[in-house]
PDB file of C-alpha atoms in Angstrom:
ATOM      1  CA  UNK A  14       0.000   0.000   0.000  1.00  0.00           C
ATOM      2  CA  UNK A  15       1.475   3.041  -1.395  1.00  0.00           C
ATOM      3  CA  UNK A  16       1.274   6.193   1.843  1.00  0.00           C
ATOM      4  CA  UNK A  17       1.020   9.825   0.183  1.00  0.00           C
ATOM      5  CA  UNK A  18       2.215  12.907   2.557  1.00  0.00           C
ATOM      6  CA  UNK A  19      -0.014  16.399   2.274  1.00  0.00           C
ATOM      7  CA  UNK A  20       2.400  19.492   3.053  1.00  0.00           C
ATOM      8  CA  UNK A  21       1.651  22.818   2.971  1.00  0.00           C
ATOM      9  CA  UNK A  22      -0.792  24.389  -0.417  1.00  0.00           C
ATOM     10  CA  UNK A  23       1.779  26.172  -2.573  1.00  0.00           C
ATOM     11  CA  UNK A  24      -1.618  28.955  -3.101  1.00  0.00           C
ATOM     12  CA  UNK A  25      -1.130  30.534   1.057  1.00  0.00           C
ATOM     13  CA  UNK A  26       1.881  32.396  -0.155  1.00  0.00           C
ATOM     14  CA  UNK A  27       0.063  33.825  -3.246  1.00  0.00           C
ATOM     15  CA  UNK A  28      -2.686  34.535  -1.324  1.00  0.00           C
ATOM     16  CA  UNK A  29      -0.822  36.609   1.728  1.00  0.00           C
ATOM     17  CA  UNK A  30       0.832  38.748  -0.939  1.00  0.00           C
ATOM     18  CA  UNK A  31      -2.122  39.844  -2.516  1.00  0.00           C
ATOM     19  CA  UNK A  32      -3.593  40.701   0.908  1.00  0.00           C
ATOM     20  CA  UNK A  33      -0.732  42.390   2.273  1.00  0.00           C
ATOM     21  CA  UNK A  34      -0.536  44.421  -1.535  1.00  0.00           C
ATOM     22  CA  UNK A  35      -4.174  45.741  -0.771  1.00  0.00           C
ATOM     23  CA  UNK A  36      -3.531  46.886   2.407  1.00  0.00           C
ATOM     24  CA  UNK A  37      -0.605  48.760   1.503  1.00  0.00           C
ATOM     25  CA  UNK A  38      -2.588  50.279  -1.689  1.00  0.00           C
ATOM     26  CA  UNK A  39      -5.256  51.018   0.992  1.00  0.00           C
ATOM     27  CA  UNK A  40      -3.231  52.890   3.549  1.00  0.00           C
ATOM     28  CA  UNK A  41      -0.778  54.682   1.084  1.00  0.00           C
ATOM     29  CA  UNK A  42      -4.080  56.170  -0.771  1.00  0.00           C
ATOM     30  CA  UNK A  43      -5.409  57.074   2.594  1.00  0.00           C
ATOM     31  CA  UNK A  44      -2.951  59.028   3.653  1.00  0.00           C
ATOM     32  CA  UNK A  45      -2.709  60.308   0.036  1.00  0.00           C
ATOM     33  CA  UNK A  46      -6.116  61.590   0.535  1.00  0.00           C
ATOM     34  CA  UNK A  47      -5.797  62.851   4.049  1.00  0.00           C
ATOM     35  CA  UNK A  48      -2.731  64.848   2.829  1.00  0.00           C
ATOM     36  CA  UNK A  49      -4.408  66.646  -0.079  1.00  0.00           C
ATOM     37  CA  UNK A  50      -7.682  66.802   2.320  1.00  0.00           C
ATOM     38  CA  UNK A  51      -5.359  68.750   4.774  1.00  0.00           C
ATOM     39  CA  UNK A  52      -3.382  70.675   2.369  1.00  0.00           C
ATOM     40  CA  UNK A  53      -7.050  71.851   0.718  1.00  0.00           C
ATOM     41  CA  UNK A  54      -8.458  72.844   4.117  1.00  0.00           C
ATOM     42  CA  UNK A  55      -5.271  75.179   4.852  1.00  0.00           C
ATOM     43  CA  UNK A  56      -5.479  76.827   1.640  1.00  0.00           C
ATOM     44  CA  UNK A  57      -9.204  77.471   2.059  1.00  0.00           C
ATOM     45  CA  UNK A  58      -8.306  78.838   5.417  1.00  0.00           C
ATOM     46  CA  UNK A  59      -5.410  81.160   4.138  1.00  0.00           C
ATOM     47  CA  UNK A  60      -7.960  82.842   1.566  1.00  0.00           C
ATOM     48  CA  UNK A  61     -10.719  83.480   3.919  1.00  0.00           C
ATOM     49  CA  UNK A  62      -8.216  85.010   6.365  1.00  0.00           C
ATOM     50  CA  UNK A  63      -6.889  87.023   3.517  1.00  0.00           C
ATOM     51  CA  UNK A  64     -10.264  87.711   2.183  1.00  0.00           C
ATOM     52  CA  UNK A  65     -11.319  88.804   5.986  1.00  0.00           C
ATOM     53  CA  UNK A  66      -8.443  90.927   6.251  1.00  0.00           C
ATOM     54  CA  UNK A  67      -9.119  92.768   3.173  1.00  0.00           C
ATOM     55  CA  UNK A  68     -12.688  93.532   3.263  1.00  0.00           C
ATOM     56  CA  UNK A  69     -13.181  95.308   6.667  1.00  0.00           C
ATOM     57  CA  UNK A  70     -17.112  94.354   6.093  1.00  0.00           C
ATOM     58  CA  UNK A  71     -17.125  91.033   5.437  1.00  0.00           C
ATOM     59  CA  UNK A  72     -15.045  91.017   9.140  1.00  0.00           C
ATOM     60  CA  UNK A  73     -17.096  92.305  11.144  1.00  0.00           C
ATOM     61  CA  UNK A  74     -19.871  90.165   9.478  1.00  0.00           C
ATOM     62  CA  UNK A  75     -18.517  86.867  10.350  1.00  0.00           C
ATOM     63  CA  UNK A  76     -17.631  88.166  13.771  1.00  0.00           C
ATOM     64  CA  UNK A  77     -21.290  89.550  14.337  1.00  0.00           C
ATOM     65  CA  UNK A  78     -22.551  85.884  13.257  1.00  0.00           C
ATOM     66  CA  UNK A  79     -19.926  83.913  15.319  1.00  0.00           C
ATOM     67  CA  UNK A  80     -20.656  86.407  18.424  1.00  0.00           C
ATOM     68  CA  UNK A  81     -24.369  85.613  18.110  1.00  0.00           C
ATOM     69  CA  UNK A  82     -23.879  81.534  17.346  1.00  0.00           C
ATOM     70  CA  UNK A  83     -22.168  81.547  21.187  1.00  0.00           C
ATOM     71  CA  UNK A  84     -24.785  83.820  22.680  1.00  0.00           C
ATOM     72  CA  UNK A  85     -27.543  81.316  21.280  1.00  0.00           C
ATOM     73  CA  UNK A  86     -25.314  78.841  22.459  1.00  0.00           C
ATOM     74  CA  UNK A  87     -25.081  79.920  26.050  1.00  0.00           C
ATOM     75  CA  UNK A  88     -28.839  81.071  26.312  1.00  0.00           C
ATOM     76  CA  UNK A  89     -30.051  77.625  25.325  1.00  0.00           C
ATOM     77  CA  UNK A  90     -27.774  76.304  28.121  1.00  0.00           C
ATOM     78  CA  UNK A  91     -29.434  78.184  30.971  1.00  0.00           C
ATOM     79  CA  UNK A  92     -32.436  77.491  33.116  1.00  0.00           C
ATOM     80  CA  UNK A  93     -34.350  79.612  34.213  1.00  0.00           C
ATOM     81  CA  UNK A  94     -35.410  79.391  37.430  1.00  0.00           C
ATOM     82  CA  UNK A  95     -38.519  81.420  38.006  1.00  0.00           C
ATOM     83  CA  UNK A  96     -40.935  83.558  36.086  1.00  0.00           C
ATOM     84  CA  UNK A  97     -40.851  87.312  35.828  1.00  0.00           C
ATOM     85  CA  UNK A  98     -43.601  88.380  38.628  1.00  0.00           C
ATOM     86  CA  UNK A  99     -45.419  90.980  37.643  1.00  0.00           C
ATOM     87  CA  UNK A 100     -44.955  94.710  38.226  1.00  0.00           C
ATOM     88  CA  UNK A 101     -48.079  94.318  41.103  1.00  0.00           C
ATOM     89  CA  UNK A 102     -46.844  91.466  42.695  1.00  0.00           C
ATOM     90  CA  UNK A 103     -43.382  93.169  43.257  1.00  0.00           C
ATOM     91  CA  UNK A 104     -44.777  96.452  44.974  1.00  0.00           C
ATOM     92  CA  UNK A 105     -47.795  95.037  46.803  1.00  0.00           C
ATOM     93  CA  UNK A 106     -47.900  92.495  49.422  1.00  0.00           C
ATOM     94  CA  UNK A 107     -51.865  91.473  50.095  1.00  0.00           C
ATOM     95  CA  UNK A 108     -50.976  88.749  53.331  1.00  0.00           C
ATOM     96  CA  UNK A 109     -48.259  88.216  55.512  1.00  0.00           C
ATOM     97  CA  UNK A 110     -48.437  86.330  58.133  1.00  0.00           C
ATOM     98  CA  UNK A 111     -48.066  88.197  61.908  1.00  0.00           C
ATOM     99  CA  UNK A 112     -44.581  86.664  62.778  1.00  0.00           C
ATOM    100  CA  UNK A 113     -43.348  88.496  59.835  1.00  0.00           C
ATOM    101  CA  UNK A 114     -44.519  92.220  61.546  1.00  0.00           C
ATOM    102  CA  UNK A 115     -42.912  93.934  64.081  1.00  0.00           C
ATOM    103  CA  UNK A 116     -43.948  92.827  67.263  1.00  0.00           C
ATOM    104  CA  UNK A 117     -46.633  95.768  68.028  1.00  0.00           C
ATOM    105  CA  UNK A 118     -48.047  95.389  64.586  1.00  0.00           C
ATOM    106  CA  UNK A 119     -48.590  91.967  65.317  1.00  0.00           C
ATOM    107  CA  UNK A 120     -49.980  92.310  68.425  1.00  0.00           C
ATOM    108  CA  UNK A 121     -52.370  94.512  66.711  1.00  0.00           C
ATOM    109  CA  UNK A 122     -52.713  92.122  63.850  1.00  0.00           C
ATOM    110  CA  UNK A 123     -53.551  88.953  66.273  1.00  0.00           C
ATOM    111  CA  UNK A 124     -56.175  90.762  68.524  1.00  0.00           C
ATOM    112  CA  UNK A 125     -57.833  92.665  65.804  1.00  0.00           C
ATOM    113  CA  UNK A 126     -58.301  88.815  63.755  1.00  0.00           C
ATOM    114  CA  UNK A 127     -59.295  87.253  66.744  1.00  0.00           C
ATOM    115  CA  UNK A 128     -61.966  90.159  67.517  1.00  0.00           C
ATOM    116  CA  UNK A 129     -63.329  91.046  64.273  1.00  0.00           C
ATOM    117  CA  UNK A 130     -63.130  86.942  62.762  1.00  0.00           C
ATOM    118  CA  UNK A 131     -60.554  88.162  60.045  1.00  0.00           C
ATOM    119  CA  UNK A 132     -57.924  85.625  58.433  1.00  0.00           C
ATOM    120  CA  UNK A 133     -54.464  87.063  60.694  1.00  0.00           C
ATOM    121  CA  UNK A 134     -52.451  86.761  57.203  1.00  0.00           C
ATOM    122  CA  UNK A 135     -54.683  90.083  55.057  1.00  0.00           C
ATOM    123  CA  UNK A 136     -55.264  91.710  58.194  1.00  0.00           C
ATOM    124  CA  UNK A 137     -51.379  91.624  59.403  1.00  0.00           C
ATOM    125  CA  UNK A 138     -50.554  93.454  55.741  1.00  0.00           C
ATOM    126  CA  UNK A 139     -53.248  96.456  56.453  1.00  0.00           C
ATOM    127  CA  UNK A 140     -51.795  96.725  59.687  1.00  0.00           C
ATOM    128  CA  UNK A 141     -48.654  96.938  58.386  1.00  0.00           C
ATOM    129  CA  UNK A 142     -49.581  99.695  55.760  1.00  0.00           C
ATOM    130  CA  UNK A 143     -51.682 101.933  58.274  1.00  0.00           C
ATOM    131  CA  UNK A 144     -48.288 101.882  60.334  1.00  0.00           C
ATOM    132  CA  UNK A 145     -46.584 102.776  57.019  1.00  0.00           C
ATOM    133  CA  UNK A 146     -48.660 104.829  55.560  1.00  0.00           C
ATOM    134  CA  UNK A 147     -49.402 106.497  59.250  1.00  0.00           C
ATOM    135  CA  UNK A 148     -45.949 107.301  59.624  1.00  0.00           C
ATOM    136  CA  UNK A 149     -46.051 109.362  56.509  1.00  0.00           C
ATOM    137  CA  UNK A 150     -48.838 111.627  57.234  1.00  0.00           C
ATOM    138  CA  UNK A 151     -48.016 111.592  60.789  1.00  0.00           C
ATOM    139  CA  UNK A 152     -51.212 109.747  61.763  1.00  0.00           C
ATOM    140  CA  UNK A 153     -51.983 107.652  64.734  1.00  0.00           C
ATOM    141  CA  UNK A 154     -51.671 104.020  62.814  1.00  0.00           C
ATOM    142  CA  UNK A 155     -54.068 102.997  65.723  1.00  0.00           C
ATOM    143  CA  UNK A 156     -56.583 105.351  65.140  1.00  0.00           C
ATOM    144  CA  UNK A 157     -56.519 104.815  61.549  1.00  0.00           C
ATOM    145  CA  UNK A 158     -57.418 100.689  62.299  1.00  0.00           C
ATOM    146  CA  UNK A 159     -60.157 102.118  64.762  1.00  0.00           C
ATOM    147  CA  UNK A 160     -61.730 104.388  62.000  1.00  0.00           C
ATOM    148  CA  UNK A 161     -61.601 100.380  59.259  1.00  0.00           C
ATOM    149  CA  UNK A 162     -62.940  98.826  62.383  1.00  0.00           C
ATOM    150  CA  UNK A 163     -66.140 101.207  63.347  1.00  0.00           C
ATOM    151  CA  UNK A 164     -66.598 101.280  59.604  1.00  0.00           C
ATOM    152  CA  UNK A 165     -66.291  97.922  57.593  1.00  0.00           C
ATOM    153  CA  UNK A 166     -65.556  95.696  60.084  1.00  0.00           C
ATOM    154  CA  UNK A 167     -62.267  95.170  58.379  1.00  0.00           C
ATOM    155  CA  UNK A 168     -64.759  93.707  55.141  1.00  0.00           C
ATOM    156  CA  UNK A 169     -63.128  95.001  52.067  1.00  0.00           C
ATOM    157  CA  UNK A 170     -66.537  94.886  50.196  1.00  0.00           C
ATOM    158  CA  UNK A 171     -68.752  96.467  52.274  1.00  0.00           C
ATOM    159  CA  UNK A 172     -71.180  99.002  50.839  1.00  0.00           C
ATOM    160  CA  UNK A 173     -73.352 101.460  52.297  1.00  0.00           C
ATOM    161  CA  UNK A 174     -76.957 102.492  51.640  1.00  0.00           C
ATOM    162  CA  UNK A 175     -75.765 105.860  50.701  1.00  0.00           C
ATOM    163  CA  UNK A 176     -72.654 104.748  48.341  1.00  0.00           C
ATOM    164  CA  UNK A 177     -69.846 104.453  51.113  1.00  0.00           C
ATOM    165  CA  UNK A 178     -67.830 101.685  49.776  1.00  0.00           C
ATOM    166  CA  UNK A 179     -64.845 100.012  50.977  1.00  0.00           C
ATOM    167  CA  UNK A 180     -62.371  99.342  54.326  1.00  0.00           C
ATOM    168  CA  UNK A 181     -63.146 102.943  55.071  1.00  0.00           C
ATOM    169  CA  UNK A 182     -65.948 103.490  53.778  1.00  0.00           C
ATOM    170  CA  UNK A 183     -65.487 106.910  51.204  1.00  0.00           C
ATOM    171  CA  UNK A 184     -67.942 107.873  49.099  1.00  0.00           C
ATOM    172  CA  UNK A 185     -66.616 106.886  46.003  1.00  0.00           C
ATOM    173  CA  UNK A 186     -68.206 109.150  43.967  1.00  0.00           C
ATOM    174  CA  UNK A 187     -67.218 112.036  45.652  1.00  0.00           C
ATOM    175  CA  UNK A 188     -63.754 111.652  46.024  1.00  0.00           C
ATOM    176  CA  UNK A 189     -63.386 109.841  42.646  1.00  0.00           C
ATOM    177  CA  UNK A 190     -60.470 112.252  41.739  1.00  0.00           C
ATOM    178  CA  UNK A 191     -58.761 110.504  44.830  1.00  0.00           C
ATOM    179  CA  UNK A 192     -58.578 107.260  43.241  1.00  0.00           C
ATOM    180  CA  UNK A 193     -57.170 108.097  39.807  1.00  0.00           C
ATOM    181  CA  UNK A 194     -53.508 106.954  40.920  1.00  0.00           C
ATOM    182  CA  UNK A 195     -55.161 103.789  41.507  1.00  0.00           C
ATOM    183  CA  UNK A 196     -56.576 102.839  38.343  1.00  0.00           C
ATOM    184  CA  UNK A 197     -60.045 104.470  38.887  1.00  0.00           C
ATOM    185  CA  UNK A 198     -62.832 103.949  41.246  1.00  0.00           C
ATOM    186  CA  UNK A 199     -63.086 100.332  41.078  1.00  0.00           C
ATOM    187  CA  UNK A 200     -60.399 100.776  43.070  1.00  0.00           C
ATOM    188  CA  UNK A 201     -62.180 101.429  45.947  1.00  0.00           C
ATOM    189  CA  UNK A 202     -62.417  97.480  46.193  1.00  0.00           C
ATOM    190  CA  UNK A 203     -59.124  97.125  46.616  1.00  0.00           C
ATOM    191  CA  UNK A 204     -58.179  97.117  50.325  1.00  0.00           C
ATOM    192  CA  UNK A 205     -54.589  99.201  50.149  1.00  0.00           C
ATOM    193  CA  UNK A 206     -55.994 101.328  47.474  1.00  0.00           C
ATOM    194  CA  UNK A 207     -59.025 102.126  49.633  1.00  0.00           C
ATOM    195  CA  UNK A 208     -57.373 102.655  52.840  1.00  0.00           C
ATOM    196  CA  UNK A 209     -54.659 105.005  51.405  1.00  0.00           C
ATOM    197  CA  UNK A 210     -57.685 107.309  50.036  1.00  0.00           C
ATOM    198  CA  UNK A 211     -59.224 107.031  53.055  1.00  0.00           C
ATOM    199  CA  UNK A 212     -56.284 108.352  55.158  1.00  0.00           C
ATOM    200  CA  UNK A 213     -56.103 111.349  52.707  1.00  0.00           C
ATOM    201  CA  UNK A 214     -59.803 112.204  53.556  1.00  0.00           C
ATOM    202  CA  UNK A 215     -59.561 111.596  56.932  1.00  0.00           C
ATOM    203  CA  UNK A 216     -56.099 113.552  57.216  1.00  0.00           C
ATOM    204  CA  UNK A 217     -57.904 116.438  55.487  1.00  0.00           C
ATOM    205  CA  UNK A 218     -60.609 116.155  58.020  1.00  0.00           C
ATOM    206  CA  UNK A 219     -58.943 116.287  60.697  1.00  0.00           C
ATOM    207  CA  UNK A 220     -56.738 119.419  58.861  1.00  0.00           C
ATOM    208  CA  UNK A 221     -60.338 121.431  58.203  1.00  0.00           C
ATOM    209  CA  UNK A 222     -61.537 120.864  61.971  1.00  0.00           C
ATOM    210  CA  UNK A 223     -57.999 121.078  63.930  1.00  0.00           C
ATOM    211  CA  UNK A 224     -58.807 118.520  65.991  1.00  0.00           C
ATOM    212  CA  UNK A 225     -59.244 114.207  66.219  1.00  0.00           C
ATOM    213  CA  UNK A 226     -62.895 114.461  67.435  1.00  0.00           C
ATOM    214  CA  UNK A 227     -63.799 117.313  65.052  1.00  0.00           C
ATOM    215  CA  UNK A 228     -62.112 115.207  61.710  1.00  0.00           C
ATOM    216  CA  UNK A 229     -64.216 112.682  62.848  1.00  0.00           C
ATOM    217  CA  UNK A 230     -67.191 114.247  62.524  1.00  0.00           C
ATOM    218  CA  UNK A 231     -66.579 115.788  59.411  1.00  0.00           C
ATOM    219  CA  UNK A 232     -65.299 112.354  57.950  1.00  0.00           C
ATOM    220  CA  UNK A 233     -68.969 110.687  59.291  1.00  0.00           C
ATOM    221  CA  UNK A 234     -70.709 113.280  57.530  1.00  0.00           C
ATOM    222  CA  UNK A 235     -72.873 114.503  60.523  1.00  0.00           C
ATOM    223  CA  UNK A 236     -75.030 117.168  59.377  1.00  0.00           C
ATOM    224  CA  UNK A 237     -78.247 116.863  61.609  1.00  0.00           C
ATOM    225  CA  UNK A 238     -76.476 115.211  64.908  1.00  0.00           C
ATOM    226  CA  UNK A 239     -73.052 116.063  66.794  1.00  0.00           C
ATOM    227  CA  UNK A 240     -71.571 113.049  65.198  1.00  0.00           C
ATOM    228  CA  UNK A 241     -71.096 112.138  69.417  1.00  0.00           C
ATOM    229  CA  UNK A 242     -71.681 108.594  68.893  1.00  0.00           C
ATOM    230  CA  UNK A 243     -69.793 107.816  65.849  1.00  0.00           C
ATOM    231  CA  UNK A 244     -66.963 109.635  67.825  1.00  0.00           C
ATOM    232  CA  UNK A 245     -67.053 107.677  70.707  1.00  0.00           C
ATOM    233  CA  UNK A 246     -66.713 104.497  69.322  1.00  0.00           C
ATOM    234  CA  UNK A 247     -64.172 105.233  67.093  1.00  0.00           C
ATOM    235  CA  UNK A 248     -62.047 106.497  69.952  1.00  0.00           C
ATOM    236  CA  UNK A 249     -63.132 103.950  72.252  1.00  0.00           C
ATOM    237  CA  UNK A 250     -61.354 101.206  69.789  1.00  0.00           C
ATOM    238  CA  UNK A 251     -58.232 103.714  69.202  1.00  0.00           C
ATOM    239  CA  UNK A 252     -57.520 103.337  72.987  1.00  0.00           C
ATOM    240  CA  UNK A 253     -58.216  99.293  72.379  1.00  0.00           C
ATOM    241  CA  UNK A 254     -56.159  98.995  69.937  1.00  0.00           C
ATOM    242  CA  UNK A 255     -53.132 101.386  71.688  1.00  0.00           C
ATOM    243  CA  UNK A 256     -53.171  99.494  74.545  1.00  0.00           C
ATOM    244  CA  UNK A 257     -52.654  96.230  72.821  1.00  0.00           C
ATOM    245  CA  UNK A 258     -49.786  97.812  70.500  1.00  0.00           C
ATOM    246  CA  UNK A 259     -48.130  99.273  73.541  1.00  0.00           C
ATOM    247  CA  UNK A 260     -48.671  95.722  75.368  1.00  0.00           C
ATOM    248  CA  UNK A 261     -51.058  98.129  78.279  1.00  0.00           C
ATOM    249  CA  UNK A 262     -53.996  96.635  80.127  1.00  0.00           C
ATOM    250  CA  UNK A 263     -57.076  96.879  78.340  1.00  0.00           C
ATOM    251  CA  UNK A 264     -58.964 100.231  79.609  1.00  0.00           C
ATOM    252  CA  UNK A 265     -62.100 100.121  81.383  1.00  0.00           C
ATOM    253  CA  UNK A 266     -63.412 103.188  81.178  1.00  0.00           C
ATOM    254  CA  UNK A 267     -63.165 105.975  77.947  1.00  0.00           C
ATOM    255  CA  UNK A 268     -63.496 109.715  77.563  1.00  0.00           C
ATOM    256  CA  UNK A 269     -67.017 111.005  76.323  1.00  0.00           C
ATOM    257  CA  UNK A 270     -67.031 113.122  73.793  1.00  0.00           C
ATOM    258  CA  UNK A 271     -70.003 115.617  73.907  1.00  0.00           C
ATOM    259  CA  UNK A 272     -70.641 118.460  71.737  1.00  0.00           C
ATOM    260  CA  UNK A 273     -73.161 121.273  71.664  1.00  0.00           C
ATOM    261  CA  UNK A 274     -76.396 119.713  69.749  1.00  0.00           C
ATOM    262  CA  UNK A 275     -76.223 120.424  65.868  1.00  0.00           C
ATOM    263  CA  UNK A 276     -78.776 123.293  65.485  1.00  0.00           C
ATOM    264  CA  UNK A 277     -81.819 121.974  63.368  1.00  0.00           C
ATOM    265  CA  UNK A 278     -81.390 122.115  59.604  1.00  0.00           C
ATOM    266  CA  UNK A 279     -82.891 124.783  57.490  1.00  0.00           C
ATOM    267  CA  UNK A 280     -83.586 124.100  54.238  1.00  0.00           C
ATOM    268  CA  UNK A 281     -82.433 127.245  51.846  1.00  0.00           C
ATOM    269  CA  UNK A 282     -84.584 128.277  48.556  1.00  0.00           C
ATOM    270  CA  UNK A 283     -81.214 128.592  47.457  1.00  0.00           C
ATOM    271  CA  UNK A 284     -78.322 126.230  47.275  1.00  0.00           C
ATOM    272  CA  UNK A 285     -75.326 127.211  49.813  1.00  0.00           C
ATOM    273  CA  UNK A 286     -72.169 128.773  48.473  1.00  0.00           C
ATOM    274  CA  UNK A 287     -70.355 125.719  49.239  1.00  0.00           C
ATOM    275  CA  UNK A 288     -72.627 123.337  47.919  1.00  0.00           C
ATOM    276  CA  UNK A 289     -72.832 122.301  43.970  1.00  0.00           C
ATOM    277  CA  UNK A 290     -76.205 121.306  44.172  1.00  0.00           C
ATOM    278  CA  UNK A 291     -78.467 120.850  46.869  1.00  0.00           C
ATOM    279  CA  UNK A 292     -79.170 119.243  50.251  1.00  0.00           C
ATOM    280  CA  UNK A 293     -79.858 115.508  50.089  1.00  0.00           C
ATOM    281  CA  UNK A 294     -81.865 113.796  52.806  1.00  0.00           C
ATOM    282  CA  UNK A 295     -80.234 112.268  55.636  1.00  0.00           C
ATOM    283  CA  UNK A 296     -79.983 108.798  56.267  1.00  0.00           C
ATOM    284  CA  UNK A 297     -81.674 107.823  59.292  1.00  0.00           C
ATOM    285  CA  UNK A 298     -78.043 107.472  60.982  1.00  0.00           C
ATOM    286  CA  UNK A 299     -77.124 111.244  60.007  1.00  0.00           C
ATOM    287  CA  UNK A 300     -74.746 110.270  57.082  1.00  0.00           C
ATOM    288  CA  UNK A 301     -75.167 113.436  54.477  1.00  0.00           C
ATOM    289  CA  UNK A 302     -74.006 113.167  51.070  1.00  0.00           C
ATOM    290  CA  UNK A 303     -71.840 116.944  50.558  1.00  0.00           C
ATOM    291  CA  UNK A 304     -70.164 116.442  46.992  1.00  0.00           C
ATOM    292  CA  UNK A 305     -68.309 119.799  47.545  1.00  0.00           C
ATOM    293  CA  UNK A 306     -66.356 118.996  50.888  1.00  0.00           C
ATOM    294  CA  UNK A 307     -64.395 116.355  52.672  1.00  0.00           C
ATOM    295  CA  UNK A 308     -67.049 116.132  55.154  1.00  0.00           C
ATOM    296  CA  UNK A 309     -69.319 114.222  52.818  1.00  0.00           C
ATOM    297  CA  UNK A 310     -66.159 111.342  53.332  1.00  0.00           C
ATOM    298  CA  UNK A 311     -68.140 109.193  54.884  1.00  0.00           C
ATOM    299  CA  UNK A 312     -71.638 107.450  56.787  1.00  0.00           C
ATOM    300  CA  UNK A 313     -72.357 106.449  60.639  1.00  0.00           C
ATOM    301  CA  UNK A 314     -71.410 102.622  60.187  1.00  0.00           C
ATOM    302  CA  UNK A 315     -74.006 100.208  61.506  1.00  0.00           C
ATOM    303  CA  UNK A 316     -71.462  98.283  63.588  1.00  0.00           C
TER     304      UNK A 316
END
């Protein structure tokens, strides 16, 4: 039996060459091609710098559009983290709550929400503005909270039969001019708006009479009574309201403030020089309706 021996194909050789060939054919035209790639690129580069640094306008151009590519660039990369509030968010606070006041005002504040049944968060930011806003016209901030508490109750919406609208209560209608640095009368709705108009009127009051009890009678309107009553009470809740900002006792006992009776009214054939029109009736509490004078401010509040 004849035994045949298999060695090695003579066709690997031919077959590693040709490999080996088209690799080499591969890598010398790649670098071929990166070479003239590279060499193409620096020439482009060389004319626009030239070309740039020729024309003055096609410079600034390309440096206006770069400039504004990284500007997109770095807006598109930042968050932003809360809205723009509006312009009436930023200068008006409507609630705060009374650890944020001052520790009279919050005194104030507490008693006044626990007294009148008032959320302590709205009624601790008009406390905080009558204090303000006191400070500026050199007003007792007290007294001012004693006039929104004999009035309204502290009820932002309250209306009287007569037209007295608001905190304080102004007739709106007369002192409508008072109200255009608020955005009109509608205004009067608005608790800060209204109790800022009602300070003026109630300053001016008190200016016309020369004196606390006499402001307050001209800012009731009392026409046909003293305006004794209305006085009273709204004095009697000043001292309330002192005591607790001062941290007093509560008084007992209050001064009485009596006037000579109102002489009875005469009715004219002829309007009054300081009247546009004439008289109205009175309201059965002695609120008068005077279009022509800060008197007319106001109406004997039912409370």
């Amino acid at each position: 039996m004849t035994t045949h021996t298999f060695g090695p194909s003579k066709s690997n050789p031919v077959a590693s060459a040709t490999l080996r060939t088209a690799l080499s054919d591969i890598y010398r035209g790649f670098v071929d091609f990166t070479h003239n790639g590279m060499a193409l690129l620096g020439c482009a580069l060389a004319v626009g710098i030239i070309a740039l640094a020729a024309r003055g306008d096609l410079r600034d151009s390309a440096e206006q559009k770069v400039l504004g590519w990284l500007l997109q660039r770095q807006d598109t990369g930042m968050v932003i983290d809360q809205p723009t509030p509006e312009p009436e968010t930023v200068e008006r606070v409507a609630a705060v709550t009374p650890n944020q006041l001052p520790k009279q005002q919050a005194n104030v504040a507490q008693w006044l929400s626990r007294k009148y049944r008032v959320a302590p968060e709205p009624l601790s930011a008009l406390v905080a503005e009558a204090f303000t806003v006191g400070e500026k016209v050199r007003l007792d901030p007290t007294l001012i909270l004693a006039v929104m508490a004999i009035e309204s109750r502290f009820n932002p919406y309250a209306q009287s039969p007569v037209g007295a609208q608001g905190l304080m209560q102004v007739l709106t209608r007369v002192h409508s001019d008072k109200y255009e640095d608020f955005g009109g009368q509608m205004a009067a709705f608005d608790p800060l708006s209204n109790l800022r108009v009602g300070v003026k009127v109630l300053q001016d009051c008190i200016k016309q009479a020369g004196s606390i009890e006499g402001g307050l009678r001209l800012y009731v309107g009392a026409v046909t009574t003293d305006g004794s009553h209305y006085i009273n009470k709204v004095m009697a809740e000043h001292l309330r309201i002192q005591s607790v900002a001062l941290g007093k006792p509560m008084p007992t006992s209050f001064p009485v403030f009596s006037a000579s009776p109102a002489p009875s009214p005469i009715e004219p054939e002829l309007p009054l020089p300081t009247q546009t029109g004439f008289l109205e009736s009175a309201p059965a509490d002695g609120a008068m309706d005077l279009p022509s004078a800060p008197a007319a401010a106001n109406e004997l509040s039912s409370s």
